[in-house]
Short mmCIF file of C-alpha atoms and ligand atoms in Angstrom, two decimals:
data_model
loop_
_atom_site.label_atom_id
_atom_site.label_comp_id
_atom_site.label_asym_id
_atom_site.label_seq_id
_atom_site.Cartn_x
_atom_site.Cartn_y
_atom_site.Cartn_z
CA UNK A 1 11.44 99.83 35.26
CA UNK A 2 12.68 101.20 38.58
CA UNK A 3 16.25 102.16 38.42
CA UNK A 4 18.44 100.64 41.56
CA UNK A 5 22.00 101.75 40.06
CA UNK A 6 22.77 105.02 38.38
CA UNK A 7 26.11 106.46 36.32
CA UNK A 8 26.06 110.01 36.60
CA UNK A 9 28.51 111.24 34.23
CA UNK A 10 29.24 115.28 34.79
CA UNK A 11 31.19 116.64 31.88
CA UNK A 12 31.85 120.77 31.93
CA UNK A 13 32.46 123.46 34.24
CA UNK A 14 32.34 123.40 37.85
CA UNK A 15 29.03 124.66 38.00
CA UNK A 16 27.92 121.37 36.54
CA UNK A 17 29.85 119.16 39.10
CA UNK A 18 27.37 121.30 41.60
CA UNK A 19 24.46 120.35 39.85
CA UNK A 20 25.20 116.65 39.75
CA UNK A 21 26.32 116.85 43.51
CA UNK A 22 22.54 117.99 44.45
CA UNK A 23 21.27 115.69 41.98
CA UNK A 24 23.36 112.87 43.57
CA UNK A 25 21.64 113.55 46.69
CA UNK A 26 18.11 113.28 45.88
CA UNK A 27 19.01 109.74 44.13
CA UNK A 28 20.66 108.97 47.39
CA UNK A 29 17.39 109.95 49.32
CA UNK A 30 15.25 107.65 46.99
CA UNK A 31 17.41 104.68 47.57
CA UNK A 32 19.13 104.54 43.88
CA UNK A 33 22.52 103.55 44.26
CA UNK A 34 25.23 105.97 42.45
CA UNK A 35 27.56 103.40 40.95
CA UNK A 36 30.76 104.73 39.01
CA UNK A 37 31.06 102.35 36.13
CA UNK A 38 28.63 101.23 33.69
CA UNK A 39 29.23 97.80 34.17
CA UNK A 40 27.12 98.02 37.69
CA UNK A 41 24.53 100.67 36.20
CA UNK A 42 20.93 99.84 35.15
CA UNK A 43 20.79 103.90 34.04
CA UNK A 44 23.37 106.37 32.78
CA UNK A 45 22.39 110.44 33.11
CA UNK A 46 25.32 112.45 31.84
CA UNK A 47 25.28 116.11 32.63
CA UNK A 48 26.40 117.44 29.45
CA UNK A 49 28.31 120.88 28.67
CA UNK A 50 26.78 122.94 25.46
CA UNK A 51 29.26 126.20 25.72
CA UNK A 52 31.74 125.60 22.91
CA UNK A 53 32.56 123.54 19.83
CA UNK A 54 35.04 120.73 21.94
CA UNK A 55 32.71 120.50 24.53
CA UNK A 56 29.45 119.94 22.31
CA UNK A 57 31.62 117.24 20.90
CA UNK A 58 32.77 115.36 23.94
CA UNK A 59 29.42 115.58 25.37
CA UNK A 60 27.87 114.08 22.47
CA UNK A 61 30.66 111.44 21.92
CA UNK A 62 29.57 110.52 25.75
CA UNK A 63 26.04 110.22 24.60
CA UNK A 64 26.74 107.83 21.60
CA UNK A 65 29.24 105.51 23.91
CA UNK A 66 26.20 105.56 26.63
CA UNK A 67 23.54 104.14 23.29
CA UNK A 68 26.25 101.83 22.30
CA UNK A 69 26.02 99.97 25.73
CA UNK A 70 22.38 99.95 25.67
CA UNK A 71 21.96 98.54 22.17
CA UNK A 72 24.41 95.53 23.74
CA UNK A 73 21.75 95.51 26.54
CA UNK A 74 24.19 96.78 29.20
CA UNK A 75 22.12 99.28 30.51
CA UNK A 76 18.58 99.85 30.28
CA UNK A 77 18.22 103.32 30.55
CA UNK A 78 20.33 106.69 29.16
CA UNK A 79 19.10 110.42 30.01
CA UNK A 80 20.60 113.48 29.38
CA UNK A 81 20.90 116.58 31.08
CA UNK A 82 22.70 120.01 31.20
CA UNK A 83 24.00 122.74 28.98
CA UNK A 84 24.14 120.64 26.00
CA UNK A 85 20.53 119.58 25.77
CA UNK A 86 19.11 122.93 26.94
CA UNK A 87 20.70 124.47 24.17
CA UNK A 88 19.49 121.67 21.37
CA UNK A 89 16.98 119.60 22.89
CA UNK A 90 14.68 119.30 19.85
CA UNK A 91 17.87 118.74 17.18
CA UNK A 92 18.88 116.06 19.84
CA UNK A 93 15.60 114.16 19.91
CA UNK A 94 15.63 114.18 16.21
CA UNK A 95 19.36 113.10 15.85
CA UNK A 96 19.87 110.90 18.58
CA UNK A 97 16.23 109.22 19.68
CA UNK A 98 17.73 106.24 21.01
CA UNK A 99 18.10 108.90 24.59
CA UNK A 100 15.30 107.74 27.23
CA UNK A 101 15.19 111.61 28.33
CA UNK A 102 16.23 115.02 27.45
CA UNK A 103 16.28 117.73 30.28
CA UNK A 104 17.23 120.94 30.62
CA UNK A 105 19.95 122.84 33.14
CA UNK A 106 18.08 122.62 36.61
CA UNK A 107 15.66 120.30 35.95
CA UNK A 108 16.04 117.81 39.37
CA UNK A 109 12.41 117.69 40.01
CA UNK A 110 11.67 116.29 36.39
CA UNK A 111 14.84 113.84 36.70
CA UNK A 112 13.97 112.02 40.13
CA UNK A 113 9.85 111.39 38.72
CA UNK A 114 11.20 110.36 35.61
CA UNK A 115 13.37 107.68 37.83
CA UNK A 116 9.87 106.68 40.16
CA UNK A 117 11.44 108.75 43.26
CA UNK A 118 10.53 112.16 44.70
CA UNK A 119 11.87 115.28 45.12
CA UNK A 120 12.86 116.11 48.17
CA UNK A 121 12.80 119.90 48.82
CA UNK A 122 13.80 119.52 52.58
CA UNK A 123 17.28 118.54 50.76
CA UNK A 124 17.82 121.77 49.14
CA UNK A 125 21.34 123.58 50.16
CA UNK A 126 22.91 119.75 50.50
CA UNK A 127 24.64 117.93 48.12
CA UNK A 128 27.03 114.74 47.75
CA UNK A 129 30.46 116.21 47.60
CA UNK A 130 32.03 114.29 43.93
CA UNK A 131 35.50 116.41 45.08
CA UNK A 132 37.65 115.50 47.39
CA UNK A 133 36.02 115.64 50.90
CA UNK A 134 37.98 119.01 51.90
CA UNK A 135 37.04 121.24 48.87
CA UNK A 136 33.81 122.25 47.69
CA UNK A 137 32.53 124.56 44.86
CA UNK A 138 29.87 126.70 46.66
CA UNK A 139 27.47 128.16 43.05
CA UNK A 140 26.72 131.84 44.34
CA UNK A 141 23.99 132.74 41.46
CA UNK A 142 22.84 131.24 38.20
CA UNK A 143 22.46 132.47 34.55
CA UNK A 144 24.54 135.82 33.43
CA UNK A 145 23.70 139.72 32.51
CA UNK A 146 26.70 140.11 30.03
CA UNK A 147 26.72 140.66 26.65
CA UNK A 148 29.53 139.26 25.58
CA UNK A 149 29.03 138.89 21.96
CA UNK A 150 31.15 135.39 21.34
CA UNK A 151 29.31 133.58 24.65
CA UNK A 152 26.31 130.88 24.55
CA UNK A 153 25.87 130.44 28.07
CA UNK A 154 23.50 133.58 28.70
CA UNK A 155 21.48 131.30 26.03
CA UNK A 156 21.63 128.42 28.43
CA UNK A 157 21.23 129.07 31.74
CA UNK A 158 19.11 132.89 31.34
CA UNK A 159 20.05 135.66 33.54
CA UNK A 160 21.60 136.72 36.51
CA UNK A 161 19.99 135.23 39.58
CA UNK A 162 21.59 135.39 42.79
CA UNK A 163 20.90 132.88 45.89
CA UNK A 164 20.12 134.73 49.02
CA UNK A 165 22.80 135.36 51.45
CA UNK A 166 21.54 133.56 54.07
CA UNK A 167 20.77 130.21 51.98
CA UNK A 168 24.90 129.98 51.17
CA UNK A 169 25.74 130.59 54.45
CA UNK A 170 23.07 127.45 55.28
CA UNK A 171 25.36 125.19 52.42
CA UNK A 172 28.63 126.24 53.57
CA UNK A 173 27.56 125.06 57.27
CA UNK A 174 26.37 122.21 55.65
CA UNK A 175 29.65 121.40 54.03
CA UNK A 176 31.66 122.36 56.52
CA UNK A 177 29.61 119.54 58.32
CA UNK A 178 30.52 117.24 55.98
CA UNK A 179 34.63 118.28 56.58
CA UNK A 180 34.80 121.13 53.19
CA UNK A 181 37.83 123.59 54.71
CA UNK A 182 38.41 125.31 51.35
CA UNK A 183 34.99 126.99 49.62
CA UNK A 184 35.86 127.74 45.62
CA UNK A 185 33.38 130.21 45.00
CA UNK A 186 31.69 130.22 41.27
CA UNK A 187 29.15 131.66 39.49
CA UNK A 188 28.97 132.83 35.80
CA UNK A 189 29.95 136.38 37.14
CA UNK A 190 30.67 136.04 40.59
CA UNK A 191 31.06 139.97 41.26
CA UNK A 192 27.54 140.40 39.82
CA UNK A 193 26.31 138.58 43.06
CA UNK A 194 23.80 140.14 44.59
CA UNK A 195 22.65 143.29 41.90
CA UNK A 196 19.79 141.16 41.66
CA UNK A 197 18.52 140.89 45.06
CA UNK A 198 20.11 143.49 47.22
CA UNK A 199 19.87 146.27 44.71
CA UNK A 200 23.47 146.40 44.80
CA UNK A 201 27.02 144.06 44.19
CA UNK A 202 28.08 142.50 47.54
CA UNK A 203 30.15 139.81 47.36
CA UNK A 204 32.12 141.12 49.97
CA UNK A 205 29.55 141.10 51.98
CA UNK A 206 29.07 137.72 51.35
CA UNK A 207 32.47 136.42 51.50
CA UNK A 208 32.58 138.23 54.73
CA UNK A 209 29.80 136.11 55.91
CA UNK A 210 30.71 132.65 54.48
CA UNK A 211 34.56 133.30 56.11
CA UNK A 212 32.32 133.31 59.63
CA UNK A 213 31.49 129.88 58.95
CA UNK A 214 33.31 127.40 61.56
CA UNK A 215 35.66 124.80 59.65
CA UNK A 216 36.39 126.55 56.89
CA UNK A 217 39.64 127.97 56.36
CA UNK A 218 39.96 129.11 52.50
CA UNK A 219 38.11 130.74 50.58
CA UNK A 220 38.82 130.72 46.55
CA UNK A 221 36.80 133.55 44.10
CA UNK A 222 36.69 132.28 40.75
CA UNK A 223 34.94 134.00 37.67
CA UNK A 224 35.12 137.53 38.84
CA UNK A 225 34.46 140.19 35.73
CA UNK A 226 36.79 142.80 34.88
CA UNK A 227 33.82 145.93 33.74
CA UNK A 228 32.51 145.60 37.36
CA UNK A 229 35.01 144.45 40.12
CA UNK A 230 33.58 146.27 42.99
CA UNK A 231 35.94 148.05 45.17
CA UNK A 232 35.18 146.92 48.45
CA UNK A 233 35.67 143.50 47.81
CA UNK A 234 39.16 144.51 47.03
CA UNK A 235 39.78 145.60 50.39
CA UNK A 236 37.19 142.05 51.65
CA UNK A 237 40.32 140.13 49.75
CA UNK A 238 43.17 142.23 51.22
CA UNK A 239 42.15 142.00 54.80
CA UNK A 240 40.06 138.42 55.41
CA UNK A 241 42.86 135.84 56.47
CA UNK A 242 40.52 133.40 55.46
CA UNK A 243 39.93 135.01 51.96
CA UNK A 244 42.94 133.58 49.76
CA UNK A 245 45.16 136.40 47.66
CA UNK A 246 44.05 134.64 44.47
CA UNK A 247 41.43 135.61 42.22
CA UNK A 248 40.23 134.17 38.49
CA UNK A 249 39.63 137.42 36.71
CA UNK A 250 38.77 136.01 32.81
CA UNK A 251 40.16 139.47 30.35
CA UNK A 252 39.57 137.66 26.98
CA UNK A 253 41.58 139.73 25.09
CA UNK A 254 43.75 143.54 25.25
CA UNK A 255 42.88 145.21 22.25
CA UNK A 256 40.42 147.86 22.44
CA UNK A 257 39.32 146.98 19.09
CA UNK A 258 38.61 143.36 19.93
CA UNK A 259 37.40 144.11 23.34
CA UNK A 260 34.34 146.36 21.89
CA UNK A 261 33.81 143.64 19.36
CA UNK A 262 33.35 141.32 22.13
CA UNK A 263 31.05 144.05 24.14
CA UNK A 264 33.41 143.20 27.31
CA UNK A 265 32.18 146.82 28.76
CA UNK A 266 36.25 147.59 29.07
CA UNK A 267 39.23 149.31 27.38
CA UNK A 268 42.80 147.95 27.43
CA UNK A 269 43.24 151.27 29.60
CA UNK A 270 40.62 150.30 31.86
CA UNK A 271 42.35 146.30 32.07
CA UNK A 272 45.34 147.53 33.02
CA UNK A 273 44.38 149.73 35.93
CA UNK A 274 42.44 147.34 37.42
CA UNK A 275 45.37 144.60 37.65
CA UNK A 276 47.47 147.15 38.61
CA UNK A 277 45.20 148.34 41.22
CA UNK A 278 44.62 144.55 43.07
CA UNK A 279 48.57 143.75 42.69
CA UNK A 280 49.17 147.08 44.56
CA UNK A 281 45.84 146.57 47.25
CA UNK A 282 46.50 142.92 47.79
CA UNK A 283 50.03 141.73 48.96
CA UNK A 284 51.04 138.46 47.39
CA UNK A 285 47.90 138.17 45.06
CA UNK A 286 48.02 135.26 42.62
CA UNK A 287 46.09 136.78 39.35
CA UNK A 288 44.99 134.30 37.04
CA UNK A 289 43.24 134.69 33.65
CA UNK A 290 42.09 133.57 30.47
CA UNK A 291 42.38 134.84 26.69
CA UNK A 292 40.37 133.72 23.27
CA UNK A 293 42.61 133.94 20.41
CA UNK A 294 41.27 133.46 16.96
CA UNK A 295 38.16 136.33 17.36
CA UNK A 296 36.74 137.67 14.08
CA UNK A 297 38.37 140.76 14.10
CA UNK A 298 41.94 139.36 15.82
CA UNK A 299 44.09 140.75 13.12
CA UNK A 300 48.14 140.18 13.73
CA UNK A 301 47.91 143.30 14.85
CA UNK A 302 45.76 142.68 17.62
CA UNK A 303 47.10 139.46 18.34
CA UNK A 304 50.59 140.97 18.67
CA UNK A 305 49.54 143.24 21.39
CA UNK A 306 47.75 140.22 23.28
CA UNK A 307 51.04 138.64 23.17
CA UNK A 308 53.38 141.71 24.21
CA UNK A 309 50.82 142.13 27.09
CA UNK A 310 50.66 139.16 28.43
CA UNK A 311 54.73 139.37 28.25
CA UNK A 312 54.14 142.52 30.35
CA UNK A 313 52.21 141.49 32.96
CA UNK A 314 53.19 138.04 33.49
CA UNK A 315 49.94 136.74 35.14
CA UNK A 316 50.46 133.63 37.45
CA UNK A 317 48.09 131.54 35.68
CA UNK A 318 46.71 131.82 32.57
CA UNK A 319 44.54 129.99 30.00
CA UNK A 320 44.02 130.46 25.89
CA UNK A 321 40.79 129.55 23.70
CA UNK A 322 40.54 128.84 20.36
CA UNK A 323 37.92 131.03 19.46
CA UNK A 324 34.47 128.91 18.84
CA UNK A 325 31.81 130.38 16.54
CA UNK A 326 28.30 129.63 18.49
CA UNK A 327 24.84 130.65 16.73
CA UNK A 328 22.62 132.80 18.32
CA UNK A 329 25.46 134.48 20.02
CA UNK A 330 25.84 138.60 18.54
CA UNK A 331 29.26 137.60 16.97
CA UNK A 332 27.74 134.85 15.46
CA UNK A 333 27.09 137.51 11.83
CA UNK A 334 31.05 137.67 11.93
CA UNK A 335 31.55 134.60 10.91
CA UNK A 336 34.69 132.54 11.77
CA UNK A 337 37.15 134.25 9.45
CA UNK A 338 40.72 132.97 11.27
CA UNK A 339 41.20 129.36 10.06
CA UNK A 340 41.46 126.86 13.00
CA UNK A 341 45.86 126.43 12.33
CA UNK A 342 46.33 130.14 12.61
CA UNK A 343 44.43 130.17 15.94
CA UNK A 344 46.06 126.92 17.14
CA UNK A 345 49.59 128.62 16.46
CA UNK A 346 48.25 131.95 17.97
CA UNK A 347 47.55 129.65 21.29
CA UNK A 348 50.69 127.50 21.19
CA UNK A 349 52.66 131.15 20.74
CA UNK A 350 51.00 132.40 24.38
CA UNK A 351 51.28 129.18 26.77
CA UNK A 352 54.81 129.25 25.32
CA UNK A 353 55.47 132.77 26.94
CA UNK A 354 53.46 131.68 29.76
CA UNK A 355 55.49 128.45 30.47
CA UNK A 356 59.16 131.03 30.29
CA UNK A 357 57.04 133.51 32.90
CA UNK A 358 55.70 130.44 35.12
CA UNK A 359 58.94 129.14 35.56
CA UNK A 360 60.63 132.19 36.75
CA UNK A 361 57.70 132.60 39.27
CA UNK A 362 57.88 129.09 40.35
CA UNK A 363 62.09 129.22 40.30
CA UNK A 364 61.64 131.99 42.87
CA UNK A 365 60.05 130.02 45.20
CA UNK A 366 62.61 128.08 45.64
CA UNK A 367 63.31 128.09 49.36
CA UNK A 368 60.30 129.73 49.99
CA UNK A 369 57.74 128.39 52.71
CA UNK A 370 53.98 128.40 51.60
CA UNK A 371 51.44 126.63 53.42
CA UNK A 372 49.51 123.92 51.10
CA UNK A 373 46.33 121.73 51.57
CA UNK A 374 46.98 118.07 50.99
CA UNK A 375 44.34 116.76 48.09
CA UNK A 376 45.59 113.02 47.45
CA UNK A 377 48.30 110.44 47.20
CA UNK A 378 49.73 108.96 44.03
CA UNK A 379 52.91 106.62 43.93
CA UNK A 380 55.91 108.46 45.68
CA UNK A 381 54.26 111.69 46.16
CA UNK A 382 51.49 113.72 48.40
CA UNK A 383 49.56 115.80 45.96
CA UNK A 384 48.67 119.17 47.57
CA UNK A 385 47.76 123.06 46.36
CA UNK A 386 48.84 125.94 47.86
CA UNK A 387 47.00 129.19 48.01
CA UNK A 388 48.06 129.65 43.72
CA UNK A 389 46.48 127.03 42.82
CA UNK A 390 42.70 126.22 41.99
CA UNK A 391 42.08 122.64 41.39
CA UNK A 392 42.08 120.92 37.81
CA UNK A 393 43.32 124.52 36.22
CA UNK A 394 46.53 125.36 37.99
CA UNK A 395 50.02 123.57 38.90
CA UNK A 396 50.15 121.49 42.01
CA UNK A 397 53.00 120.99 45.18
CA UNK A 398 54.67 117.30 44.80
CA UNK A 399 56.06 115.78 48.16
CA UNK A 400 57.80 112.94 48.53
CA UNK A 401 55.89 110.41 50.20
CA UNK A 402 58.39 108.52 51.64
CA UNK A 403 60.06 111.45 53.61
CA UNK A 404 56.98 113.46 54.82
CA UNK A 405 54.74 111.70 57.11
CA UNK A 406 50.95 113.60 56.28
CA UNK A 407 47.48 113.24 55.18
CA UNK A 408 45.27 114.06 53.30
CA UNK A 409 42.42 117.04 53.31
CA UNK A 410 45.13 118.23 56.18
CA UNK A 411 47.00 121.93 55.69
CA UNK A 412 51.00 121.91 56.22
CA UNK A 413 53.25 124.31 55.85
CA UNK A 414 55.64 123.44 53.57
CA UNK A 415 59.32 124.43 52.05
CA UNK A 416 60.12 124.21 48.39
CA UNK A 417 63.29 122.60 47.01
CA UNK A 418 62.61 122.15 43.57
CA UNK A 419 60.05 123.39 40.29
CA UNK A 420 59.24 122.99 37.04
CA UNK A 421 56.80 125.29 34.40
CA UNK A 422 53.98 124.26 36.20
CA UNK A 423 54.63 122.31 39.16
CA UNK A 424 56.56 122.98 42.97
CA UNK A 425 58.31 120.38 45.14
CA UNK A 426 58.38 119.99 48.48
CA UNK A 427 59.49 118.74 51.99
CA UNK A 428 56.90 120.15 55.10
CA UNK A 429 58.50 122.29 56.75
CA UNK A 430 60.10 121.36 60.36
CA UNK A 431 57.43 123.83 62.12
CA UNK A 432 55.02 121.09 60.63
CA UNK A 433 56.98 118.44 62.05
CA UNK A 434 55.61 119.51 65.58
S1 SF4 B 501 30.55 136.85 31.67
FE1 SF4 B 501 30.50 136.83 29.45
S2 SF4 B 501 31.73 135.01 28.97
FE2 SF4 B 501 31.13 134.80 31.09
S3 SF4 B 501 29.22 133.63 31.10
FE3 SF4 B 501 28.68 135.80 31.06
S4 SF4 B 501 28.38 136.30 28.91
FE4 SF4 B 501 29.57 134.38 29.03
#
């Protein structure tokens, strides 16, 4: 059977949504239709996420409802790709046969034959944009080098590999073409970039490069690792205009005890200079980070100094993870010790500090101009980030509809009249107006 109509269901990180997006494109190029809704599909393919206990879970639950609509002869066809099934393809075949297909992470080539089309190589670099036309999530290298003891994904998608300068620089053109003004950089360690290929780390250089790049106007660095930030990039951050004063630098935890545990490469000494150092280099930076609570050797002790430090530095944004015991990781031997209510309290106890420190940043605002990027409409209000926010992770600017006259995937500059923990409101400023 030739499939006309496709689902393709992307569950995960943002580095999956970029691997559906080229994977979109080929089935565009062989003239399968990419429906949203099972009720038009023929064929599901969900791109599944393998990293972590919820995620394993979800992605699986997705799998079962996707069987359940072909045993009622809704669909024909179900494949799975991604994280998920690279990790346990064999355990999957033998749990859950009913699947058509099992593929690995990267594996477009096999996906397209398997659906009677061909891959198209002269494709490569473009990609069907599944986020709003004016951002785009550029993937700067695959795999990862770390050895972080508690983390699957080196497991999943192997080693560091970088994508050659010139290549990215070919996709951003590309999506600029298509109307992308903001450029979220990812990877799994997106200050790694380039080690592999240029002998040395040079993101900078890159971002340097990609800020060239006619139409766009932002450009986000998620992912960056804390062992190796690379000093010139600093000053790349400080001084591009088009490089925003935000950057996703995951810590995991403050204790130097847990830290080694987790080989993070880093002391709590070590931490703390380097957020010192980018708040003092870069004016106006917007630090955002994430912790796991709940590690093997996380006594109260430890988890009292993860607490008082976060208190400390108030970050803008932050994040906290259960921890999630993963075989085949080198923690894995340590067993899962903390029971899963003492970690959920543990969690609960820092996003309650960080709500307290997110509203006095956002209070302070009040007043305040920022310039924002419009991302949708809903009821009475514009939906739009400003330079803080990342989408789907941080808070978001609310403006009334009915008073500000704008669209959206346009920048404004805004002024903000009111907040909450998370969230600013706003009215565009009367320089917009013009
Ligand atoms: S940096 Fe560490 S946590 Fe992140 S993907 Fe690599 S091994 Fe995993």
């Amino acid at each position: 059977m030739k499939t006309r109509k496709i689902e393709v269901i992307t569950l995960g990180c943002s580095k999956n949504v970029v691997d559906s997006e080229r994977l979109i494109k080929q089935f565009k190029n062989n003239n399968i239709e990419i429906v949203t809704s099972s009720d038009e599909a023929d064929s599901i393919i969900i791109n599944t996420c393998g990293f972590i206990e919820p995620a394993k879970k979800e992605s699986i639950d997705t799998i079962l409802r996707a069987i359940e609509l072909k045993k009622e002869g809704k669909i024909k066809k179900v494949m799975v790709a991604g994280c998920l099934s690279q990790r346990y393809k064999e355990e999957l075949r033998k749990e859950i046969p009913e699947v058509d297909s099992y593929f690995g992470t990267e594996a477009f080539k096999e996906i397209i034959t398997e659906l009677g089309g061909r891959f198209k190589k002269e494709l490569l670099g473009e990609r069907e944009l599944t986020t709003p036309k004016h951002y785009a999530y550029l993937k700067i290298s695959e795999g990862c080098d770390n050895p972080c003891s508690f983390c699957a994904i080196p497991l999943i998608r192997g080693g560091h590999r970088s994508q050659p300068i010139e290549k990215l620089v070919k996709e951003t053109e590309f999506l600029a073409s298509q109307g992308v003004k903001e450029l979220i950089i990812i990877a799994q360690d997106t200050t790694d970039y380039g080690k592999d290929i240029y002998g040395k780390r040079n993101l900078a250089e890159l971002l340097h490069r990609l800020s060239e790049v006619k139409g766009i106007e932002w450009i986000r660095l998620l992912y960056a690792y804390p062992s190796h930030f690379p000093e010139e990039l600093i000053d790349e951050i400080a001084e591009n205009s088009k490089v925003l004063k935000y950057i996703d630098l995951p810590l995991q935890h403050i204790s130097d005890s847990v830290l080694k545990s987790m080989q993070r490469g880093i002391s709590r000494r070590r931490t703390i200079e380097l957020v010192e150092k980018l708040r003092s280099r870069i004016p106006d930076l917007t630090l955002r980070t994430t912790f796991i609570v709940g590690y093997p050797n996380e006594t109260e002790k430890e988890f009292k100094e993860l607490f008082d430090f976060v208190r400390e530095t108030e970050f803008d944004r932050l994040g906290v993870f259960p921890y999630s015991l993963e075989e085949n990781t080198t923690a894995f031997h340590l067993g899962d010790p903390i029971d899963e209510k003492t970690k959920e309290e543990r969690q609960a106890k820092i996003m309650e500090l960080q709500k307290e420190i997110s509203l006095k940043k956002n209070t302070a605002l009040i007043g305040k101009k920022l310039k924002v990027l419009v991302d949708s409409s809903e009821g009475d209000f514009f939906i739009a980030r400003s330079q803080r926010d990342a989408p789907e992770v941080d808070g978001e600017v609310f403006i009334p509809a009915e008073k500000n006259k704008i669209k959206v995937g346009n920048f404004y500059e805004v002024e903000i009249y009111d907040c909450n923990e998370y969230d600013l409101y706003a009215n565009i400023s009367t320089k917009s107006k013009k």
